[in-house]
C-alpha positions as a printed NumPy array, in Angstrom:
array([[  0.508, -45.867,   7.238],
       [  1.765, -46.428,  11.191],
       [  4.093, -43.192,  10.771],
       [  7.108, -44.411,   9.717],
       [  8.187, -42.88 ,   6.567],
       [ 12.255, -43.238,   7.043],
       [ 11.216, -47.05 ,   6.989],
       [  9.269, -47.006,   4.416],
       [ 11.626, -45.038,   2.501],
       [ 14.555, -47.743,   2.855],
       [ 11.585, -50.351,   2.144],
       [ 11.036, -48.548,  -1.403],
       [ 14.34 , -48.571,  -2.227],
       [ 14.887, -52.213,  -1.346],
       [ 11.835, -53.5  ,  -3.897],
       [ 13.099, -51.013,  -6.373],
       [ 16.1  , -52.817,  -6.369],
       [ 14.477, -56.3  ,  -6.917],
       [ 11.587, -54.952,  -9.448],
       [ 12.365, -55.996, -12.739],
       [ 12.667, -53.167, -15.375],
       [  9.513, -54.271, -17.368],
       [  7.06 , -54.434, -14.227],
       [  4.239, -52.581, -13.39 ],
       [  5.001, -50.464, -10.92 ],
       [  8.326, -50.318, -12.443],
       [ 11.399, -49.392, -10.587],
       [ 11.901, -45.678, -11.089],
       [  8.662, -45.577,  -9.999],
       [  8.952, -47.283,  -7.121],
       [ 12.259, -45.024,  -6.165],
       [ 10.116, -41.808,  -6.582],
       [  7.958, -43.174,  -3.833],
       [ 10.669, -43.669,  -1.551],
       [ 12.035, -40.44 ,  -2.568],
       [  8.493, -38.689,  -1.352],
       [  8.467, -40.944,   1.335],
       [ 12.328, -39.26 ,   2.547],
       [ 10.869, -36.173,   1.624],
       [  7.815, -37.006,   4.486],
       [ 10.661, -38.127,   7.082],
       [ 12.55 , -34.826,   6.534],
       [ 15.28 , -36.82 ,   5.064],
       [ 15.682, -33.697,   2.125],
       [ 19.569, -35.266,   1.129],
       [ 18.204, -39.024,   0.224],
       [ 15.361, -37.478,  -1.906],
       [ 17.231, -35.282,  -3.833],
       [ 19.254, -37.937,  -4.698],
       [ 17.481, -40.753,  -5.371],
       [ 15.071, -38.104,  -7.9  ],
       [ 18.414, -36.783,  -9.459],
       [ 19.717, -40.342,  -9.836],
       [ 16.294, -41.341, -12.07 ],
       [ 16.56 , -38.769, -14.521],
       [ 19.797, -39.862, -15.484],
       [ 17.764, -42.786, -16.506],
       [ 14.102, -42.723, -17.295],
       [ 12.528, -40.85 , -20.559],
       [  9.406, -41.249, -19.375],
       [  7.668, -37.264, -18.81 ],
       [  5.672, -38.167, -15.788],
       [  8.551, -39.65 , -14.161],
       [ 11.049, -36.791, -15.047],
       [  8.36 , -34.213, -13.914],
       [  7.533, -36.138, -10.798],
       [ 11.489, -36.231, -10.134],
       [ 11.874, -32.352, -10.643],
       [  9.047, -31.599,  -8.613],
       [ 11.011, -33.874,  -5.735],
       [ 14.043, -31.65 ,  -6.401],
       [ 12.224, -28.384,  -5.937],
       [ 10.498, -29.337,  -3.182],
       [ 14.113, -30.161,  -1.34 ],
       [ 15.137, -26.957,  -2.187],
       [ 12.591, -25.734,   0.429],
       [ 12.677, -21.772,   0.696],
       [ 15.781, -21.424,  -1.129],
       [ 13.68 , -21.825,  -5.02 ],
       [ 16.187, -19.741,  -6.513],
       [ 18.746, -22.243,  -5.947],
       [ 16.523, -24.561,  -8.63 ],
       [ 15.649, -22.035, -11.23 ],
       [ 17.122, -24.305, -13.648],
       [ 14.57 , -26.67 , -13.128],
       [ 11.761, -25.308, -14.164],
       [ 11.761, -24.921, -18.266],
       [ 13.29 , -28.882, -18.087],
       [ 10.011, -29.682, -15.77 ],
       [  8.137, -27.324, -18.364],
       [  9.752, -29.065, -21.243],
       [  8.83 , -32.417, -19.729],
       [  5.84 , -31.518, -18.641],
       [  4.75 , -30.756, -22.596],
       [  0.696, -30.546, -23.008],
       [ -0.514, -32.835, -20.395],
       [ -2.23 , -31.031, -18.022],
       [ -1.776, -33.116, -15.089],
       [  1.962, -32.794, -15.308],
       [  1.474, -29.34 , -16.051],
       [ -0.279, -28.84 , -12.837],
       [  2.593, -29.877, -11.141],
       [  5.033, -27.567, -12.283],
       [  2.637, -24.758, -12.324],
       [  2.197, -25.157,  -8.475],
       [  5.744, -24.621,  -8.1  ],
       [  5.592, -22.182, -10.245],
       [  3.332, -20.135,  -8.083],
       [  5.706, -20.777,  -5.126],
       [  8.577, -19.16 ,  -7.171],
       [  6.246, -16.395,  -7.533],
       [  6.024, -15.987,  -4.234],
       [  9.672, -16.676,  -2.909],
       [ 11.465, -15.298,  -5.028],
       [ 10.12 , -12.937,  -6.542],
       [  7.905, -11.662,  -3.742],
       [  4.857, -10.884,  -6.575],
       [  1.649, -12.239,  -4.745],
       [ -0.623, -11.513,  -7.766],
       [  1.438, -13.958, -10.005],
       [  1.029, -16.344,  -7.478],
       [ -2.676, -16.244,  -7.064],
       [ -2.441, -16.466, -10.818],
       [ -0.453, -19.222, -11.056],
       [ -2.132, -21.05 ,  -8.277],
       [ -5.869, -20.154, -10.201],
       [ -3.782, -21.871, -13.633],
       [ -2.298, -25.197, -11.797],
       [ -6.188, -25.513,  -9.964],
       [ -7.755, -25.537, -13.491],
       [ -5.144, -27.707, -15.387],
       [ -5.669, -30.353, -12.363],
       [ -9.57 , -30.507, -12.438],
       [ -9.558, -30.884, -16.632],
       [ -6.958, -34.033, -15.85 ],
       [ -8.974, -35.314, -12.642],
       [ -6.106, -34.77 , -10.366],
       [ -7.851, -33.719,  -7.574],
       [ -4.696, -34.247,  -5.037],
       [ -3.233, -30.865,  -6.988],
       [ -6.268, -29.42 ,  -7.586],
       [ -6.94 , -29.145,  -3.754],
       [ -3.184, -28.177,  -2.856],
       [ -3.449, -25.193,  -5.597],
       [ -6.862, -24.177,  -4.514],
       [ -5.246, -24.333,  -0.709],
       [ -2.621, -22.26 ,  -1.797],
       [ -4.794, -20.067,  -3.7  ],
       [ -6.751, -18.97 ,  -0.777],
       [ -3.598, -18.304,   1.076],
       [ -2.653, -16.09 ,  -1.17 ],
       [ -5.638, -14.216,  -1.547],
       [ -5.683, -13.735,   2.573],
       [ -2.272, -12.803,   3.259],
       [ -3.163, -10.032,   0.181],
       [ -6.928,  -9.642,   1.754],
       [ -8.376, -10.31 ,  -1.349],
       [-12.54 , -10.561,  -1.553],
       [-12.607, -13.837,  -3.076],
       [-10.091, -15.566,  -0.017],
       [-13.592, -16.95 ,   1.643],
       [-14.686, -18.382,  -1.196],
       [-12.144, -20.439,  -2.502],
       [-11.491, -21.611,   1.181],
       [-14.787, -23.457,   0.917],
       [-13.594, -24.705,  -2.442],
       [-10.762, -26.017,  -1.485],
       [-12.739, -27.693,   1.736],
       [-15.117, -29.19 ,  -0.616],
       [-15.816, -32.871,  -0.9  ],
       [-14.149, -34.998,  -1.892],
       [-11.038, -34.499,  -0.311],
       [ -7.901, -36.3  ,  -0.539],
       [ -6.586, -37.339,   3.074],
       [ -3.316, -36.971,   2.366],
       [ -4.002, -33.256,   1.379],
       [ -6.503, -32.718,   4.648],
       [ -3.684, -32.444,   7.471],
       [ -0.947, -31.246,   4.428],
       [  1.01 , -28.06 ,   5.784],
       [ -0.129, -26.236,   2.575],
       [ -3.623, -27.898,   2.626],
       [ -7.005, -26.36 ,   3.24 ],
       [ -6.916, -27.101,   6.944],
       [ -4.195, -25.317,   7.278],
       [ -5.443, -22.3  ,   5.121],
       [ -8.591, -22.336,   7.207],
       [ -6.387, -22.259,  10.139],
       [ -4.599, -18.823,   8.999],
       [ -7.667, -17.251,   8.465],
       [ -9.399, -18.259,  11.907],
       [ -6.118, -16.299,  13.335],
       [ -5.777, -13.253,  11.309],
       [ -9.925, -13.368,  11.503],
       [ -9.321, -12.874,  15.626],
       [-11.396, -16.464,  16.152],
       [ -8.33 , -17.351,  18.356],
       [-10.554, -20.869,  20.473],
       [-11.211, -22.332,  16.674],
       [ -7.808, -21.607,  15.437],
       [ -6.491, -23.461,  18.019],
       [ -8.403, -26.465,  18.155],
       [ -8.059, -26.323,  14.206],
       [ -4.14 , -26.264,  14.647],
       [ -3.9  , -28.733,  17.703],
       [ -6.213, -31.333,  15.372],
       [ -3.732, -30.894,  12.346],
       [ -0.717, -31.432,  14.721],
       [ -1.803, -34.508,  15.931],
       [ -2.917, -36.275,  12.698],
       [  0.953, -35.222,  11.198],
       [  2.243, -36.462,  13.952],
       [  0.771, -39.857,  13.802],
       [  1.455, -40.091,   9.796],
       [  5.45 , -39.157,  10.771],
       [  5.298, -36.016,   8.308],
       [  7.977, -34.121,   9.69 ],
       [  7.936, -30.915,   7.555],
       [  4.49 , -30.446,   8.33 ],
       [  4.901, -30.948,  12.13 ],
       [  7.429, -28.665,  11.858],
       [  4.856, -25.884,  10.38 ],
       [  2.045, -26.667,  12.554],
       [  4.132, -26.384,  15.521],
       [  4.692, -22.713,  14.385],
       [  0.699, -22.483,  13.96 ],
       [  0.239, -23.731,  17.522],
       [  2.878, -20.921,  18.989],
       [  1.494, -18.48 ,  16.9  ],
       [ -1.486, -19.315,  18.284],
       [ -0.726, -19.668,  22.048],
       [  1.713, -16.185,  21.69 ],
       [ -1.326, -14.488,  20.055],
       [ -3.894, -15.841,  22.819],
       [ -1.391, -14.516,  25.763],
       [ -0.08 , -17.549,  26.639],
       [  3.905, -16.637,  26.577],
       [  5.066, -19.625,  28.217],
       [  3.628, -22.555,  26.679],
       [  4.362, -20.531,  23.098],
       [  7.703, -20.211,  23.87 ],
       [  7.953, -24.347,  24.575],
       [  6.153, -25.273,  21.658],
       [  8.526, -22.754,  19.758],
       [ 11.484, -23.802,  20.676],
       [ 10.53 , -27.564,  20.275],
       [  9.649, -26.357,  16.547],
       [ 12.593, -24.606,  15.929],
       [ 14.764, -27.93 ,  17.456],
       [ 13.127, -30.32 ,  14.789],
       [ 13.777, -27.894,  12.118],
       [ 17.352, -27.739,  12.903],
       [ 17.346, -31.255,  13.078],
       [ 15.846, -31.942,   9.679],
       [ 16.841, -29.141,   8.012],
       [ 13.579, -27.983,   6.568],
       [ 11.917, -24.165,   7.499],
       [ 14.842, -23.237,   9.739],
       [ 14.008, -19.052,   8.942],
       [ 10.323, -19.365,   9.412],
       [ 11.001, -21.407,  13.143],
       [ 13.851, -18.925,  14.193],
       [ 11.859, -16.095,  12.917],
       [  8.424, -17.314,  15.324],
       [ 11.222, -18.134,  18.141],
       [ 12.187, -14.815,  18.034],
       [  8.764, -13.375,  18.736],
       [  8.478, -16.392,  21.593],
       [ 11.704, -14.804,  23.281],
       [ 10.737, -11.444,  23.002],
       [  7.769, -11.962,  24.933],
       [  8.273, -14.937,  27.281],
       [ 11.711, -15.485,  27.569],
       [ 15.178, -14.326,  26.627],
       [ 15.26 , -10.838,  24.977],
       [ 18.874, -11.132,  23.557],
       [ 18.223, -14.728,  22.592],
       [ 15.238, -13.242,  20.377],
       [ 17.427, -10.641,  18.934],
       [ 20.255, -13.129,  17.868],
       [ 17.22 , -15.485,  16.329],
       [ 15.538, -12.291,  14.58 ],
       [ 19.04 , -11.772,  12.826],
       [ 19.784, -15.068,  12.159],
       [ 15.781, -15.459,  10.004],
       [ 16.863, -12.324,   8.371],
       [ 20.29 , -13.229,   7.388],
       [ 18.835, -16.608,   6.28 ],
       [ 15.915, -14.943,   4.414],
       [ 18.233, -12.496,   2.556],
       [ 20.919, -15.34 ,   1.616],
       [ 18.001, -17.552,   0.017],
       [ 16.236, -14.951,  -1.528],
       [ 12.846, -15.207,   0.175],
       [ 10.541, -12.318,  -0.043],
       [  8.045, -13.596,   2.154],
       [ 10.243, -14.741,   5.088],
       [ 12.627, -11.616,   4.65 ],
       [  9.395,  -9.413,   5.67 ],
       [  8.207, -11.112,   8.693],
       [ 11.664, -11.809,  10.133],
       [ 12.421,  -8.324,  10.016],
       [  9.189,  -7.777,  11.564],
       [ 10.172, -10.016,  14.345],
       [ 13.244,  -7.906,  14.715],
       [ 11.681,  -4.672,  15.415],
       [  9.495,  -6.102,  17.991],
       [ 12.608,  -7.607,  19.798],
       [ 14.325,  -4.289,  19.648],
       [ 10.912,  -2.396,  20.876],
       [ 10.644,  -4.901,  23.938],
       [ 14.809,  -4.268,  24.302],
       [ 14.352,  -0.235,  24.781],
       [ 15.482,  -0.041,  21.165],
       [ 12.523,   2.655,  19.331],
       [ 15.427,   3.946,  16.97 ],
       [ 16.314,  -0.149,  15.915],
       [ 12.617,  -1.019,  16.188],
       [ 11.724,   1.987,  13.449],
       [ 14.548,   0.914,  10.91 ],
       [ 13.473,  -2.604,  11.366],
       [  9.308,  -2.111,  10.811],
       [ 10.575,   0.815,   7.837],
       [ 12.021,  -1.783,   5.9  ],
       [  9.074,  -4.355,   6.098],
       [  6.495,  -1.591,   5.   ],
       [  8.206,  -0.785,   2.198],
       [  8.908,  -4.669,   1.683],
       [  4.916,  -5.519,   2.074],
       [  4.019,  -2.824,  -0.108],
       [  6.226,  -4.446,  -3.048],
       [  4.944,  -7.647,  -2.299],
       [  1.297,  -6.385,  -2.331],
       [  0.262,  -7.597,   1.25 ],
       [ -2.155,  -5.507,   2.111],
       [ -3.936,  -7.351,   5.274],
       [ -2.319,  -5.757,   8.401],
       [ -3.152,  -9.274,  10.58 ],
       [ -0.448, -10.692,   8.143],
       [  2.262,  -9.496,  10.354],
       [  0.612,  -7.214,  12.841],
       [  3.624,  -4.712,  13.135],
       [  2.059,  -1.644,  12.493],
       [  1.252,  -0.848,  15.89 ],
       [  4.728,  -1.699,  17.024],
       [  6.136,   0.92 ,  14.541],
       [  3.56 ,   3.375,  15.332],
       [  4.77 ,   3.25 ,  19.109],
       [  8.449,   3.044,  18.254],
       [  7.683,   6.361,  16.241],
       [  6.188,   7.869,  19.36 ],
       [  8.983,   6.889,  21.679],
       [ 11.387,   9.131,  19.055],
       [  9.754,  11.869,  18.432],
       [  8.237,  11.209,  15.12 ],
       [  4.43 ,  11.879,  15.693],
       [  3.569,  12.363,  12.316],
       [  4.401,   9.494,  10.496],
       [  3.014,   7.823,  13.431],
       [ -0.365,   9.032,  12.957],
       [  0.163,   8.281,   9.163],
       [  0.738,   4.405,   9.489],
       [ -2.148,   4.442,  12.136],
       [ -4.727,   6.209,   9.449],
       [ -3.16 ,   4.147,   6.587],
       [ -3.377,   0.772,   8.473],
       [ -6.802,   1.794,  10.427],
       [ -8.251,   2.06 ,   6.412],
       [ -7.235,  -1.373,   5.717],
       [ -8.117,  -2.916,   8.832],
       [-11.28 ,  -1.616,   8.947],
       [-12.235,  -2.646,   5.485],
       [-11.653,  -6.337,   6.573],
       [-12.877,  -6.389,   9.705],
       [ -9.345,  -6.973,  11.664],
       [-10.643,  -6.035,  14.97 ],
       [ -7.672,  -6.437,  17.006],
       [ -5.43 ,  -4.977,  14.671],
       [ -7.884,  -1.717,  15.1  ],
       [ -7.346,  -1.987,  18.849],
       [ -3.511,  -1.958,  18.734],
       [ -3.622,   0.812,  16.323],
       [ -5.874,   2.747,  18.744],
       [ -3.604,   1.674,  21.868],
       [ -0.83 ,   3.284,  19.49 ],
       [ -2.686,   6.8  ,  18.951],
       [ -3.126,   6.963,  22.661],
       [  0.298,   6.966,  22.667],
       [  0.234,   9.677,  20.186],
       [ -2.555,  11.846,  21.763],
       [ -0.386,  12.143,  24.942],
       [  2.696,  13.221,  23.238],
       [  0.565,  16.011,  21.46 ],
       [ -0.711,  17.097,  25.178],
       [ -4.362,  15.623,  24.643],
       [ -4.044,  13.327,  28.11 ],
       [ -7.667,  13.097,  29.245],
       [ -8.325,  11.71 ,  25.71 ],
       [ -5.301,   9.063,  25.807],
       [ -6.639,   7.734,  28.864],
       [-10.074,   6.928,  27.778],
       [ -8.797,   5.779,  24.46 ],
       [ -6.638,   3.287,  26.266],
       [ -9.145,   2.315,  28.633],
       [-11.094,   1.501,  25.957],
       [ -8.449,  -0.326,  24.014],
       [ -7.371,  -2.318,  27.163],
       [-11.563,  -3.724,  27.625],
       [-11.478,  -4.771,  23.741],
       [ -8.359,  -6.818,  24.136],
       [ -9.673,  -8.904,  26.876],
       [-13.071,  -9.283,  24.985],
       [-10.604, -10.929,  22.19 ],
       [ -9.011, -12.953,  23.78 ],
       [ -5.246, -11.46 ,  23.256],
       [ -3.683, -11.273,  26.432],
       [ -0.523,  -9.831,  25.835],
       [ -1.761,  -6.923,  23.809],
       [ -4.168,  -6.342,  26.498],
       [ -1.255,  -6.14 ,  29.573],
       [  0.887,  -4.316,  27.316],
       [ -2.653,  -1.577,  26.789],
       [ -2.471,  -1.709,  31.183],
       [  0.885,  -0.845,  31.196],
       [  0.726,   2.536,  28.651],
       [ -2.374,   3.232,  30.79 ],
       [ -0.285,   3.031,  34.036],
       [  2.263,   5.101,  32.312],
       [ -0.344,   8.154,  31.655],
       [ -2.405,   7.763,  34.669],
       [ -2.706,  11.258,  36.63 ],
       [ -1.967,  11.666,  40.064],
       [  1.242,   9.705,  41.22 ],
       [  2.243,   7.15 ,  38.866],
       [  4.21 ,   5.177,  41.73 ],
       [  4.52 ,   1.36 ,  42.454],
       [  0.431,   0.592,  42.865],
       [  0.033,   2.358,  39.263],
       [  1.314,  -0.9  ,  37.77 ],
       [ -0.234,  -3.2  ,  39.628],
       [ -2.9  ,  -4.181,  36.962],
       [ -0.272,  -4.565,  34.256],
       [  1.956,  -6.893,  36.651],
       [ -0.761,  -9.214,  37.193],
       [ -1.927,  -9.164,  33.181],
       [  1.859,  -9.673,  32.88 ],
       [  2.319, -12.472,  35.162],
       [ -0.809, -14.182,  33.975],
       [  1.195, -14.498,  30.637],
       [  4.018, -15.28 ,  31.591],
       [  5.708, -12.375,  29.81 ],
       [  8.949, -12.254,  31.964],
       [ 10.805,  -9.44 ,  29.069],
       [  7.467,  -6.929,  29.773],
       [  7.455,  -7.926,  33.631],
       [ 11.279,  -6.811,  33.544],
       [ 10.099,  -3.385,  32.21 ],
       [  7.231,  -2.857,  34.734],
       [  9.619,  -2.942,  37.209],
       [ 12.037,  -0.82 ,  35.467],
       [  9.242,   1.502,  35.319],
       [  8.542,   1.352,  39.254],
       [ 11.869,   2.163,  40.065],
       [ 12.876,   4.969,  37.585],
       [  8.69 ,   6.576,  37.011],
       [  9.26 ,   8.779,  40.493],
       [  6.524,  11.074,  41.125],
       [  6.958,  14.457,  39.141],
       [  7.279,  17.486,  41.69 ],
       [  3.873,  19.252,  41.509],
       [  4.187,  22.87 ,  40.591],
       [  2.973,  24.614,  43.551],
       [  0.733,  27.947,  42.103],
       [  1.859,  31.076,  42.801],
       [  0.957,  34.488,  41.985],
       [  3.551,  35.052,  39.428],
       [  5.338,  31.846,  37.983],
       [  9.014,  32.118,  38.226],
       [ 12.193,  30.277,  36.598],
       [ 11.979,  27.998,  40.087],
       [  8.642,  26.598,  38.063],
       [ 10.387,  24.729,  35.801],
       [ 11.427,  22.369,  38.486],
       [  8.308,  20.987,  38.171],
       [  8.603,  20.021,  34.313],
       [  9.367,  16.899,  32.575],
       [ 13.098,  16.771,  31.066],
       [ 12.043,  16.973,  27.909],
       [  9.995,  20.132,  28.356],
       [ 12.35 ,  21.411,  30.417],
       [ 15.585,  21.134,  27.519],
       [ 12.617,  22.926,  25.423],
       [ 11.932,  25.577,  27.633],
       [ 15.622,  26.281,  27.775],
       [ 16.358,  26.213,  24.584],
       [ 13.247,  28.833,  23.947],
       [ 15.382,  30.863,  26.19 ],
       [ 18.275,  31.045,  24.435],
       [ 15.854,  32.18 ,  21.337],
       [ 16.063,  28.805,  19.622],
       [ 12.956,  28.661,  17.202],
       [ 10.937,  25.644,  16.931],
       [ 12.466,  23.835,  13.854],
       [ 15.908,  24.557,  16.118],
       [ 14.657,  22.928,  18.878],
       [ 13.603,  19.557,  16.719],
       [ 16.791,  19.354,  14.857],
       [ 19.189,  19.942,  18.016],
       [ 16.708,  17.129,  19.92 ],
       [ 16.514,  15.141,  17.404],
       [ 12.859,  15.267,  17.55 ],
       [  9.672,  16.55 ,  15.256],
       [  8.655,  19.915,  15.117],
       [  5.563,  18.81 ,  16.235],
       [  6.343,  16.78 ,  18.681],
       [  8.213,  20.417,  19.765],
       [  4.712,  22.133,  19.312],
       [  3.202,  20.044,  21.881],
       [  5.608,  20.149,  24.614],
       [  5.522,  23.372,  24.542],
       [  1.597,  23.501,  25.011],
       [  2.057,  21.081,  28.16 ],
       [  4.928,  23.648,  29.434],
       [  2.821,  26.868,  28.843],
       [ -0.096,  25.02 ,  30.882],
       [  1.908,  23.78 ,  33.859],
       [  4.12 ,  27.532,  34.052],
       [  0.662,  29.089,  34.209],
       [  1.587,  30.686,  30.739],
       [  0.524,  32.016,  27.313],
       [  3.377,  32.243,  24.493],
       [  7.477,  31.518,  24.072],
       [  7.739,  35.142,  25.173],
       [  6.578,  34.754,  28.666],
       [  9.123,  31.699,  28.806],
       [ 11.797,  34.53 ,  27.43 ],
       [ 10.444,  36.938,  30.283],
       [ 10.694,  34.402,  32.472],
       [ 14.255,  33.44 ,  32.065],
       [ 15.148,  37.615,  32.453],
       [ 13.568,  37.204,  35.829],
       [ 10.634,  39.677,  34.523],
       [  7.02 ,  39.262,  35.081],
       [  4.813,  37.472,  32.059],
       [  1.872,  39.247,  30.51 ]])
């Protein structure tokens, strides 16, 4: 009760070894405790082996059950490591529906893990809910009806607000309240991925301090994510990277949700910190994820990759990276886009290579969803993204206002970083001369976040962004015009002149054919031209028509 479950682990153990076989509680019993009580103090070794040491002994099914649920539970993320467990739990578990319960929750996390199928874990979680209420154990029945409604968000399901106020309904079991997979911490991830940033985080900092003062360990450990989650989300770089790192330090230490901590790290780095630190920790949750078999993790570790790679100047890693999760959320059947909130990234990364079609295609596709649930910044980075797309097809005026637009949303939100990063694009396509006092607004949204990676590329951007020469109208445009182009218009133009056609062009530039179409629309306006031909006139040193 004071927060010291290593010492009352040892305790456990002690009376268990002075409790007299035909007592009431008896010994195994007792052991169990201390078992759950390790399991509390992040001591996962000692609880594994104190439950695999009673079922050499007992016969007794809600002491074998209650011992295999303690060994799947130590197994943490890695489930497939225990799939031998669960037709002995089964077995064990025979008719009664309050052991049933038990192994039916797990069940659903299997579902989830390891075999990345949502829907069976919504249905197992609906199966474990009912078997606990017809046995009156409302401890499981609130844990599967918590897990239930997780489910259903992360798939943005209908029914995910409704069985959140089930699962808050009275009475509640304290020791399920401030429970990492309890429903204040299912309320919490829907306050975030429902943009209600202030309430997320005072929902989060109240959980964190109640585990704290019980000693639970694994759920510190997942709250501390919440919290940088949170704080990253809400623009505030600096103090997400501390609490990240702190998280990612006591999961080390105790061993339990090492990917999901080095995964959120990642993100931390990538916008506050260390860029090649977050691309080292974005491997590492990947590597981890794909060794233990975790669907879930796998996804949003490799989501955490791409954005590393965008914010290192890497489009081409950044597209692999946010490929792979789309195809791995689409298998899974995630189909809320605040889940991971990488769409936009891969939109951009698209942009930055030349691939303006599929672009525009996960903007519409993600724009459908998001719109359907209401994900309002996830509809601002998406439109932040086809600003980005709008320019590359030559429609500036209308990327500007879009962005504008975008940028004044953000604030309104509350996200801070999305909003700097929609100042900096903006500075990017302003007209006029894009030199040092272009950027000024993104520095300072920049440096109010503390995002030193983005800073680093603002004044990347200063330096290298020189003013393009102004074509100076004459009369008659000449080859001297194309001085004044862009070097990517330019290597179009030339190749035009050597009679290249447009699907030439892409595949020698490694770029779309539309992306091709619209340079050459921004070249035939700045030349004071109508068609390729003039370009081909131009290059003979002969007037265009």
């Amino acid at each position: 009760d004071r927060g010291a479950p290593s010492v009352a682990a040892s305790l456990g153990l002690l009376a268990a070894r002075h409790t007299p076989a035909d007592s009431v509680p008896g010994p195994d019993e007792r052991r169990l405790q201390a078992s759950e009580d390790a399991i509390t103090a992040g001591e996962l070794d000692l609880a594994r082996d104190i439950a695999r040491e009673v079922l050499t002994r007992t016969s007794v099914p809600a002491e074998r059950v209650r011992a295999w649920i303690i060994v799947i539970d130590t197994a943490g993320h890695s489930m497939a490591d225990v799939d031998a467990v669960f037709p002995q739990a089964l077995a064990d578990a025979g008719d009664d529906p309050r052991l049933l319960a038990l192994v039916r929750y797990q069940l659903a996390w299997r579902a989830l893990l390891v075999e990345g199928d949502f829907a069976e874990a919504r249905a197992e979680t609906a199966r474990s809910a009912e078997l606990a209420a017809r046995a009156g154990d409302r401890r499981t029945e609130l844990l599967a009806l918590s897990f239930q409604a997780q489910t259903e968000t992360l798939m943005g399901h209908p029914d995910a607000p409704l069985t959140i106020k089930r699962a808050l309904k009275e009475p509640q079991d304290p020791r399920v309240a401030c429970h990492h997979n309890g429903a204040g911490s299912a309320r919490f991830r829907w306050l975030v991925m429902s943009d209600q940033l202030p309430e997320a985080r005072a929902t989060i900092t109240a959980l964190l301090r109640e585990v704290r003062r019980r000693g639970s360990v694994e759920s510190e450990v997942h709250f501390l994510r919440g919290f940088a989650e949170t704080e990253l989300r809400s623009g505030h770089c600096g103090r997400a990277l501390d609490l990240a790192r702190e998280g990612l330090r006591l999961a080390r230490d105790s061993g339990i949700g090492q990917t999901a901590s080095a995964m959120l790290t990642a993100l931390a780095e990538a916008s506050g910190g260390d860029v090649e630190e977050a691309l080292a920790l974005a491997r590492e949750a990947v590597e981890h994820a794909e060794e233990d078999g975790d669907q879930m993790y796998l996804s949003r570790a490799l989501g955490a990759l791409g954005y590393a790679q965008l914010v290192a100047g890497d489009a081409h890693g950044t597209v692999r990276s946010l490929r792979r999760v789309r195809e791995l959320e689409q298998a899974l059947g995630v189909t809320d886009p605040a889940r991971g909130r990488w769409h936009g990234d891969l939109a951009e990364a698209l942009v930055r290579i030349g691939e303006i079609t599929e672009a525009q295609d996960v903007i519409d596709v993600t724009r459908e969803r998001a719109l359907r649930l209401g994900r309002e910044s996830v509809l601002a980075v998406l439109d932040r993204a086809e600003a980005l797309v709008r320019s590359a097809r030559g429609e500036h005026d209308e990327a500007v206002a879009q962005l504008t637009s975008v940028q004044d949303r953000l604030a309104k939100l509350g996200y801070g970083l999305e909003e700097a990063r929609a100042a900096f694009a903006l500075a990017s396509l302003r007209t006029g001369q894009p030199g040092p006092t272009s950027y000024d607004e993104a520095t300072r949204l920049f440096r109010r976040c503390r995002a030193l990676p983005w800073l680093r590329q603002v004044d990347e951007a200063t330096v290298v962004r020189a003013p393009e020469p102004t074509p100076v109208p004459t009369p008659t445009p000449t080859l001297e015009g194309l001085d004044g182009l862009a070097s990517m218009e330019r290597q179009v133009a030339a190749l035009v002149m050597e009679g290249a056609t447009n699907r030439e062009i892409a595949a020698r530039l490694f770029i779309s054919v539309k992306t091709v179409e619209a340079t050459l629309t921004r070249v035939y306006r700045k030349l004071g031209i109508r068609s390729r031909v003039d370009i081909v006139r131009l290059a003979a040193g002969r007037r265009p028509n």
